[in-house]
Amino acid sequence: MASDQDFLKAAFHDPLAVANYTDSPRMAFPGFVDMQRMATLLLAERVNTSGRVLVVGAGGGLELKVFAEAQPTWTFDGVDPSPAMLQLAKQTLGPLVSRVSLHEGKVDVAPNGPFDAATCILTMQFADLDERRQMLSAVRGRLQPNAPFVVIHLSFPQANGARSLWLSRYAAYVTSSGVDPEKASQARDAIVSHLTILDPEQDESLLRESGFSDVSLFYVGFAFRGWVSYA
């Protein structure tokens, strides 16, 4: 039987899993489509018509496509460590890829900018605490002053049994969306073993420590939270 680590890696490297990725977030992420629309609106508050946006964790191309369709004069740089996911992003984007530069690796391979905005959606939980600090610092250093940064990931209370409760709720939600209960259980085990999930207050504190200001919670979807802040 595959380990939970193998299960987690397969989500981004196994060809069949990657091919089915575009359906997965909608099943596991409450309000996925509306969240993307909200993120677009928050970026558009401060990004002008010639805006350049950095997308961290761009594999699959889902948010890139939403942003590019909504703002036909913006350009984008997307980074992701998975070649298979970047290939999927190209397929997802279709002709929109002409306004997107894709870079294999983590945020340190991104151009220096300066960018007019940045996003990191469903990615930060894959980084441990030290790497998360490095990621936030790298994003902050590539942004124009006052540029918006939208970040969304797993984030829920951790103390007094809350962590176990929220992980069970996550698995229950995924199952209710039509995922096989065994696969939902595997996903829960992989999250427990290999993802770094923080208390929401700690997530906000890390943003401030990294130099972001006006940190505001704009999205809560069961076990996920999203913030907008500014460089």
PDB file of C-alpha atoms in Angstrom:
ATOM      1  CA  MET A   1       0.000   0.000   0.000  1.00  0.00           C
ATOM      2  CA  ALA A   2       1.295   3.488  -0.850  1.00  0.00           C
ATOM      3  CA  SER A   3       2.309   5.689   2.047  1.00  0.00           C
ATOM      4  CA  ASP A   4       0.501   8.921   2.781  1.00  0.00           C
ATOM      5  CA  GLN A   5       3.601  10.764   1.557  1.00  0.00           C
ATOM      6  CA  ASP A   6       3.386   8.922  -1.765  1.00  0.00           C
ATOM      7  CA  PHE A   7      -0.303   9.827  -1.918  1.00  0.00           C
ATOM      8  CA  LEU A   8       0.512  13.496  -1.407  1.00  0.00           C
ATOM      9  CA  LYS A   9       3.291  13.532  -4.005  1.00  0.00           C
ATOM     10  CA  ALA A  10       1.070  11.774  -6.528  1.00  0.00           C
ATOM     11  CA  ALA A  11      -1.347  14.691  -6.463  1.00  0.00           C
ATOM     12  CA  PHE A  12       1.248  16.840  -8.242  1.00  0.00           C
ATOM     13  CA  HIS A  13       3.475  14.387 -10.128  1.00  0.00           C
ATOM     14  CA  ASP A  14       1.417  11.352 -11.144  1.00  0.00           C
ATOM     15  CA  PRO A  15       0.194  11.989 -14.726  1.00  0.00           C
ATOM     16  CA  LEU A  16      -3.338  10.718 -14.092  1.00  0.00           C
ATOM     17  CA  ALA A  17      -3.703  12.701 -10.872  1.00  0.00           C
ATOM     18  CA  VAL A  18      -2.377  15.826 -12.566  1.00  0.00           C
ATOM     19  CA  ALA A  19      -4.772  15.342 -15.473  1.00  0.00           C
ATOM     20  CA  ASN A  20      -7.683  15.287 -13.024  1.00  0.00           C
ATOM     21  CA  TYR A  21      -6.380  18.188 -10.951  1.00  0.00           C
ATOM     22  CA  THR A  22      -8.674  20.828 -12.407  1.00  0.00           C
ATOM     23  CA  ASP A  23     -11.679  19.094 -10.812  1.00  0.00           C
ATOM     24  CA  SER A  24     -10.058  18.441  -7.430  1.00  0.00           C
ATOM     25  CA  PRO A  25     -10.081  21.949  -5.901  1.00  0.00           C
ATOM     26  CA  ARG A  26     -13.773  22.379  -6.594  1.00  0.00           C
ATOM     27  CA  MET A  27     -14.456  19.205  -4.624  1.00  0.00           C
ATOM     28  CA  ALA A  28     -12.137  19.915  -1.697  1.00  0.00           C
ATOM     29  CA  PHE A  29     -12.294  23.696  -1.403  1.00  0.00           C
ATOM     30  CA  PRO A  30     -15.596  25.294  -0.323  1.00  0.00           C
ATOM     31  CA  GLY A  31     -16.596  28.172  -2.568  1.00  0.00           C
ATOM     32  CA  PHE A  32     -13.608  27.685  -4.862  1.00  0.00           C
ATOM     33  CA  VAL A  33     -15.004  29.628  -7.821  1.00  0.00           C
ATOM     34  CA  ASP A  34     -16.273  32.509  -5.676  1.00  0.00           C
ATOM     35  CA  MET A  35     -12.936  32.662  -3.834  1.00  0.00           C
ATOM     36  CA  GLN A  36     -11.110  33.134  -7.132  1.00  0.00           C
ATOM     37  CA  ARG A  37     -13.503  35.910  -8.107  1.00  0.00           C
ATOM     38  CA  MET A  38     -13.012  37.645  -4.759  1.00  0.00           C
ATOM     39  CA  ALA A  39      -9.233  37.400  -5.138  1.00  0.00           C
ATOM     40  CA  THR A  40      -9.470  38.984  -8.588  1.00  0.00           C
ATOM     41  CA  LEU A  41     -11.495  41.896  -7.243  1.00  0.00           C
ATOM     42  CA  LEU A  42      -9.054  42.488  -4.392  1.00  0.00           C
ATOM     43  CA  LEU A  43      -6.136  42.632  -6.822  1.00  0.00           C
ATOM     44  CA  ALA A  44      -8.015  44.938  -9.174  1.00  0.00           C
ATOM     45  CA  GLU A  45      -8.532  47.502  -6.399  1.00  0.00           C
ATOM     46  CA  ARG A  46      -4.888  48.557  -6.756  1.00  0.00           C
ATOM     47  CA  VAL A  47      -3.547  47.069  -9.981  1.00  0.00           C
ATOM     48  CA  ASN A  48      -3.788  49.293 -13.047  1.00  0.00           C
ATOM     49  CA  THR A  49      -4.442  48.211 -16.619  1.00  0.00           C
ATOM     50  CA  SER A  50      -0.771  47.429 -17.288  1.00  0.00           C
ATOM     51  CA  GLY A  51      -0.371  45.411 -14.109  1.00  0.00           C
ATOM     52  CA  ARG A  52       2.126  42.596 -13.669  1.00  0.00           C
ATOM     53  CA  VAL A  53       1.124  39.888 -11.180  1.00  0.00           C
ATOM     54  CA  LEU A  54       3.204  37.174  -9.508  1.00  0.00           C
ATOM     55  CA  VAL A  55       1.388  33.873  -8.911  1.00  0.00           C
ATOM     56  CA  VAL A  56       3.155  31.536  -6.476  1.00  0.00           C
ATOM     57  CA  GLY A  57       2.061  27.908  -6.794  1.00  0.00           C
ATOM     58  CA  ALA A  58       0.750  28.464 -10.302  1.00  0.00           C
ATOM     59  CA  GLY A  59       0.641  24.806 -11.349  1.00  0.00           C
ATOM     60  CA  GLY A  60      -2.639  23.834 -12.964  1.00  0.00           C
ATOM     61  CA  GLY A  61      -3.241  27.397 -14.094  1.00  0.00           C
ATOM     62  CA  LEU A  62      -6.687  27.704 -12.538  1.00  0.00           C
ATOM     63  CA  GLU A  63      -6.308  31.119 -10.913  1.00  0.00           C
ATOM     64  CA  LEU A  64      -4.095  32.341 -13.747  1.00  0.00           C
ATOM     65  CA  LYS A  65      -6.922  31.668 -16.172  1.00  0.00           C
ATOM     66  CA  VAL A  66      -9.470  33.451 -13.986  1.00  0.00           C
ATOM     67  CA  PHE A  67      -7.215  36.482 -13.543  1.00  0.00           C
ATOM     68  CA  ALA A  68      -6.269  36.649 -17.217  1.00  0.00           C
ATOM     69  CA  GLU A  69      -9.864  36.391 -18.412  1.00  0.00           C
ATOM     70  CA  ALA A  70     -11.036  39.079 -15.992  1.00  0.00           C
ATOM     71  CA  GLN A  71      -8.157  41.472 -16.749  1.00  0.00           C
ATOM     72  CA  PRO A  72      -7.165  41.225 -20.426  1.00  0.00           C
ATOM     73  CA  THR A  73      -4.287  43.726 -20.160  1.00  0.00           C
ATOM     74  CA  TRP A  74      -2.486  42.245 -17.145  1.00  0.00           C
ATOM     75  CA  THR A  75       0.589  40.047 -17.528  1.00  0.00           C
ATOM     76  CA  PHE A  76       1.671  37.280 -15.176  1.00  0.00           C
ATOM     77  CA  ASP A  77       4.642  35.329 -13.887  1.00  0.00           C
ATOM     78  CA  GLY A  78       3.767  31.958 -12.388  1.00  0.00           C
ATOM     79  CA  VAL A  79       6.101  29.715 -10.397  1.00  0.00           C
ATOM     80  CA  ASP A  80       5.635  26.076  -9.419  1.00  0.00           C
ATOM     81  CA  PRO A  81       8.078  23.249  -8.592  1.00  0.00           C
ATOM     82  CA  SER A  82       6.174  20.587 -10.562  1.00  0.00           C
ATOM     83  CA  PRO A  83       6.901  20.336 -14.318  1.00  0.00           C
ATOM     84  CA  ALA A  84       3.744  18.295 -14.821  1.00  0.00           C
ATOM     85  CA  MET A  85       1.613  20.950 -13.151  1.00  0.00           C
ATOM     86  CA  LEU A  86       3.200  23.700 -15.231  1.00  0.00           C
ATOM     87  CA  GLN A  87       2.429  21.723 -18.376  1.00  0.00           C
ATOM     88  CA  LEU A  88      -1.168  21.455 -17.198  1.00  0.00           C
ATOM     89  CA  ALA A  89      -1.186  25.218 -16.630  1.00  0.00           C
ATOM     90  CA  LYS A  90      -0.258  25.749 -20.279  1.00  0.00           C
ATOM     91  CA  GLN A  91      -3.131  23.515 -21.354  1.00  0.00           C
ATOM     92  CA  THR A  92      -5.562  25.237 -18.992  1.00  0.00           C
ATOM     93  CA  LEU A  93      -4.568  28.699 -20.195  1.00  0.00           C
ATOM     94  CA  GLY A  94      -4.760  27.938 -23.911  1.00  0.00           C
ATOM     95  CA  PRO A  95      -4.240  31.160 -25.901  1.00  0.00           C
ATOM     96  CA  LEU A  96      -4.079  33.168 -22.646  1.00  0.00           C
ATOM     97  CA  VAL A  97      -0.606  31.693 -22.092  1.00  0.00           C
ATOM     98  CA  SER A  98       0.773  34.434 -24.343  1.00  0.00           C
ATOM     99  CA  ARG A  99       0.497  36.803 -21.353  1.00  0.00           C
ATOM    100  CA  VAL A 100       2.026  34.367 -18.870  1.00  0.00           C
ATOM    101  CA  SER A 101       5.642  33.444 -18.129  1.00  0.00           C
ATOM    102  CA  LEU A 102       5.936  30.141 -16.249  1.00  0.00           C
ATOM    103  CA  HIS A 103       8.975  29.289 -14.113  1.00  0.00           C
ATOM    104  CA  GLU A 104       9.837  25.861 -12.684  1.00  0.00           C
ATOM    105  CA  GLY A 105      10.833  26.083  -9.028  1.00  0.00           C
ATOM    106  CA  LYS A 106       9.849  27.923  -5.894  1.00  0.00           C
ATOM    107  CA  VAL A 107       9.419  31.637  -5.416  1.00  0.00           C
ATOM    108  CA  ASP A 108      13.165  32.307  -5.454  1.00  0.00           C
ATOM    109  CA  VAL A 109      13.223  31.530  -9.214  1.00  0.00           C
ATOM    110  CA  ALA A 110      10.692  34.276  -9.924  1.00  0.00           C
ATOM    111  CA  PRO A 111      11.903  37.479 -11.561  1.00  0.00           C
ATOM    112  CA  ASN A 112      12.781  40.241  -9.124  1.00  0.00           C
ATOM    113  CA  GLY A 113       9.902  42.380 -10.287  1.00  0.00           C
ATOM    114  CA  PRO A 114       8.789  44.754  -9.040  1.00  0.00           C
ATOM    115  CA  PHE A 115       5.298  43.267  -9.331  1.00  0.00           C
ATOM    116  CA  ASP A 116       2.042  45.134  -8.887  1.00  0.00           C
ATOM    117  CA  ALA A 117       0.437  42.258  -6.947  1.00  0.00           C
ATOM    118  CA  ALA A 118       0.981  38.649  -5.902  1.00  0.00           C
ATOM    119  CA  THR A 119      -1.043  35.621  -4.911  1.00  0.00           C
ATOM    120  CA  CYS A 120      -0.292  32.338  -3.173  1.00  0.00           C
ATOM    121  CA  ILE A 121      -3.368  30.126  -3.285  1.00  0.00           C
ATOM    122  CA  LEU A 122      -3.519  26.609  -1.802  1.00  0.00           C
ATOM    123  CA  THR A 123       0.268  26.474  -1.576  1.00  0.00           C
ATOM    124  CA  MET A 124       1.584  27.837   1.712  1.00  0.00           C
ATOM    125  CA  GLN A 125       0.555  24.762   3.721  1.00  0.00           C
ATOM    126  CA  PHE A 126       3.184  22.720   1.864  1.00  0.00           C
ATOM    127  CA  ALA A 127       5.970  24.817   3.422  1.00  0.00           C
ATOM    128  CA  ASP A 128       7.221  24.378   6.971  1.00  0.00           C
ATOM    129  CA  LEU A 129       7.512  27.385   9.248  1.00  0.00           C
ATOM    130  CA  ASP A 130      11.031  28.401   8.199  1.00  0.00           C
ATOM    131  CA  GLU A 131      10.308  28.014   4.495  1.00  0.00           C
ATOM    132  CA  ARG A 132       7.051  29.903   4.909  1.00  0.00           C
ATOM    133  CA  ARG A 133       8.937  32.852   6.354  1.00  0.00           C
ATOM    134  CA  GLN A 134      11.369  32.705   3.435  1.00  0.00           C
ATOM    135  CA  MET A 135       8.509  32.574   0.923  1.00  0.00           C
ATOM    136  CA  LEU A 136       6.746  35.551   2.449  1.00  0.00           C
ATOM    137  CA  SER A 137       9.960  37.544   2.534  1.00  0.00           C
ATOM    138  CA  ALA A 138      10.711  36.654  -1.101  1.00  0.00           C
ATOM    139  CA  VAL A 139       7.237  37.726  -2.214  1.00  0.00           C
ATOM    140  CA  ARG A 140       7.405  40.936  -0.182  1.00  0.00           C
ATOM    141  CA  GLY A 141      10.755  41.843  -1.715  1.00  0.00           C
ATOM    142  CA  ARG A 142       9.363  41.512  -5.243  1.00  0.00           C
ATOM    143  CA  LEU A 143       6.364  43.820  -4.776  1.00  0.00           C
ATOM    144  CA  GLN A 144       5.832  47.485  -5.453  1.00  0.00           C
ATOM    145  CA  PRO A 145       5.015  49.585  -2.371  1.00  0.00           C
ATOM    146  CA  ASN A 146       1.353  49.142  -1.384  1.00  0.00           C
ATOM    147  CA  ALA A 147       0.899  46.201  -3.771  1.00  0.00           C
ATOM    148  CA  PRO A 148      -1.763  43.678  -2.688  1.00  0.00           C
ATOM    149  CA  PHE A 149      -0.883  40.124  -1.704  1.00  0.00           C
ATOM    150  CA  VAL A 150      -3.626  37.484  -1.552  1.00  0.00           C
ATOM    151  CA  VAL A 151      -2.839  34.271   0.313  1.00  0.00           C
ATOM    152  CA  ILE A 152      -5.236  31.366   0.894  1.00  0.00           C
ATOM    153  CA  HIS A 153      -4.569  27.975   2.473  1.00  0.00           C
ATOM    154  CA  LEU A 154      -5.529  25.526   5.200  1.00  0.00           C
ATOM    155  CA  SER A 155      -5.651  27.424   8.489  1.00  0.00           C
ATOM    156  CA  PHE A 156      -7.666  26.582  11.590  1.00  0.00           C
ATOM    157  CA  PRO A 157      -7.365  26.451  15.394  1.00  0.00           C
ATOM    158  CA  GLN A 158      -4.820  23.937  16.657  1.00  0.00           C
ATOM    159  CA  ALA A 159      -5.284  23.768  20.455  1.00  0.00           C
ATOM    160  CA  ASN A 160      -7.434  21.635  22.744  1.00  0.00           C
ATOM    161  CA  GLY A 161      -8.508  19.067  20.168  1.00  0.00           C
ATOM    162  CA  ALA A 162      -9.468  21.636  17.541  1.00  0.00           C
ATOM    163  CA  ARG A 163      -6.868  20.395  15.057  1.00  0.00           C
ATOM    164  CA  SER A 164      -8.250  16.855  15.007  1.00  0.00           C
ATOM    165  CA  LEU A 165     -11.811  18.147  14.781  1.00  0.00           C
ATOM    166  CA  TRP A 166     -11.097  20.384  11.798  1.00  0.00           C
ATOM    167  CA  LEU A 167      -9.174  17.658   9.983  1.00  0.00           C
ATOM    168  CA  SER A 168     -12.147  15.345  10.429  1.00  0.00           C
ATOM    169  CA  ARG A 169     -14.448  18.062   9.140  1.00  0.00           C
ATOM    170  CA  TYR A 170     -12.210  18.506   6.113  1.00  0.00           C
ATOM    171  CA  ALA A 171     -12.380  14.766   5.343  1.00  0.00           C
ATOM    172  CA  ALA A 172     -16.145  14.797   5.820  1.00  0.00           C
ATOM    173  CA  TYR A 173     -16.525  17.727   3.431  1.00  0.00           C
ATOM    174  CA  VAL A 174     -14.398  16.055   0.759  1.00  0.00           C
ATOM    175  CA  THR A 175     -16.426  12.864   1.121  1.00  0.00           C
ATOM    176  CA  SER A 176     -19.684  14.804   0.859  1.00  0.00           C
ATOM    177  CA  SER A 177     -18.388  16.283  -2.408  1.00  0.00           C
ATOM    178  CA  GLY A 178     -18.243  12.811  -3.938  1.00  0.00           C
ATOM    179  CA  VAL A 179     -14.679  11.708  -3.159  1.00  0.00           C
ATOM    180  CA  ASP A 180     -14.250   8.056  -2.201  1.00  0.00           C
ATOM    181  CA  PRO A 181     -14.125   7.861   1.635  1.00  0.00           C
ATOM    182  CA  GLU A 182     -10.858   5.877   1.540  1.00  0.00           C
ATOM    183  CA  LYS A 183      -9.198   8.554  -0.598  1.00  0.00           C
ATOM    184  CA  ALA A 184     -10.552  11.258   1.696  1.00  0.00           C
ATOM    185  CA  SER A 185      -9.021   9.402   4.641  1.00  0.00           C
ATOM    186  CA  GLN A 186      -5.696   9.129   2.783  1.00  0.00           C
ATOM    187  CA  ALA A 187      -5.781  12.856   2.135  1.00  0.00           C
ATOM    188  CA  ARG A 188      -6.430  13.544   5.811  1.00  0.00           C
ATOM    189  CA  ASP A 189      -3.518  11.313   6.852  1.00  0.00           C
ATOM    190  CA  ALA A 190      -1.217  13.008   4.340  1.00  0.00           C
ATOM    191  CA  ILE A 191      -2.193  16.418   5.710  1.00  0.00           C
ATOM    192  CA  VAL A 192      -1.499  15.287   9.264  1.00  0.00           C
ATOM    193  CA  SER A 193       1.926  13.897   8.389  1.00  0.00           C
ATOM    194  CA  HIS A 194       3.301  16.287   5.808  1.00  0.00           C
ATOM    195  CA  LEU A 195       1.573  19.671   5.802  1.00  0.00           C
ATOM    196  CA  THR A 196       2.184  22.600   8.118  1.00  0.00           C
ATOM    197  CA  ILE A 197      -1.086  24.086   9.306  1.00  0.00           C
ATOM    198  CA  LEU A 198      -1.059  27.059  11.641  1.00  0.00           C
ATOM    199  CA  ASP A 199      -3.554  28.764  13.862  1.00  0.00           C
ATOM    200  CA  PRO A 200      -5.095  31.711  11.938  1.00  0.00           C
ATOM    201  CA  GLU A 201      -3.628  34.202  14.400  1.00  0.00           C
ATOM    202  CA  GLN A 202      -0.141  32.816  13.702  1.00  0.00           C
ATOM    203  CA  ASP A 203      -0.724  33.074   9.949  1.00  0.00           C
ATOM    204  CA  GLU A 204      -1.613  36.739  10.326  1.00  0.00           C
ATOM    205  CA  SER A 205       1.388  37.340  12.570  1.00  0.00           C
ATOM    206  CA  LEU A 206       3.746  35.864   9.963  1.00  0.00           C
ATOM    207  CA  LEU A 207       2.393  38.229   7.331  1.00  0.00           C
ATOM    208  CA  ARG A 208       3.044  41.224   9.570  1.00  0.00           C
ATOM    209  CA  GLU A 209       6.504  39.965  10.551  1.00  0.00           C
ATOM    210  CA  SER A 210       7.354  39.731   6.845  1.00  0.00           C
ATOM    211  CA  GLY A 211       6.517  43.387   6.282  1.00  0.00           C
ATOM    212  CA  PHE A 212       2.920  43.213   5.081  1.00  0.00           C
ATOM    213  CA  SER A 213       0.430  45.695   6.497  1.00  0.00           C
ATOM    214  CA  ASP A 214      -3.346  46.065   6.764  1.00  0.00           C
ATOM    215  CA  VAL A 215      -3.788  42.292   7.009  1.00  0.00           C
ATOM    216  CA  SER A 216      -7.479  41.529   6.474  1.00  0.00           C
ATOM    217  CA  LEU A 217      -9.341  38.230   6.513  1.00  0.00           C
ATOM    218  CA  PHE A 218     -11.635  38.105   3.474  1.00  0.00           C
ATOM    219  CA  TYR A 219     -12.453  34.422   3.117  1.00  0.00           C
ATOM    220  CA  VAL A 220     -13.348  31.551   5.437  1.00  0.00           C
ATOM    221  CA  GLY A 221     -14.391  28.258   3.903  1.00  0.00           C
ATOM    222  CA  PHE A 222     -14.546  25.518   6.521  1.00  0.00           C
ATOM    223  CA  ALA A 223     -10.866  24.597   7.067  1.00  0.00           C
ATOM    224  CA  PHE A 224      -9.500  27.250   4.683  1.00  0.00           C
ATOM    225  CA  ARG A 225      -8.857  30.938   5.210  1.00  0.00           C
ATOM    226  CA  GLY A 226      -7.729  33.759   2.961  1.00  0.00           C
ATOM    227  CA  TRP A 227      -6.187  37.138   3.654  1.00  0.00           C
ATOM    228  CA  VAL A 228      -5.311  40.220   1.697  1.00  0.00           C
ATOM    229  CA  SER A 229      -2.425  42.394   2.856  1.00  0.00           C
ATOM    230  CA  TYR A 230      -0.187  45.043   1.334  1.00  0.00           C
ATOM    231  CA  ALA A 231       3.524  45.506   0.763  1.00  0.00           C
TER     232      ALA A 231
END
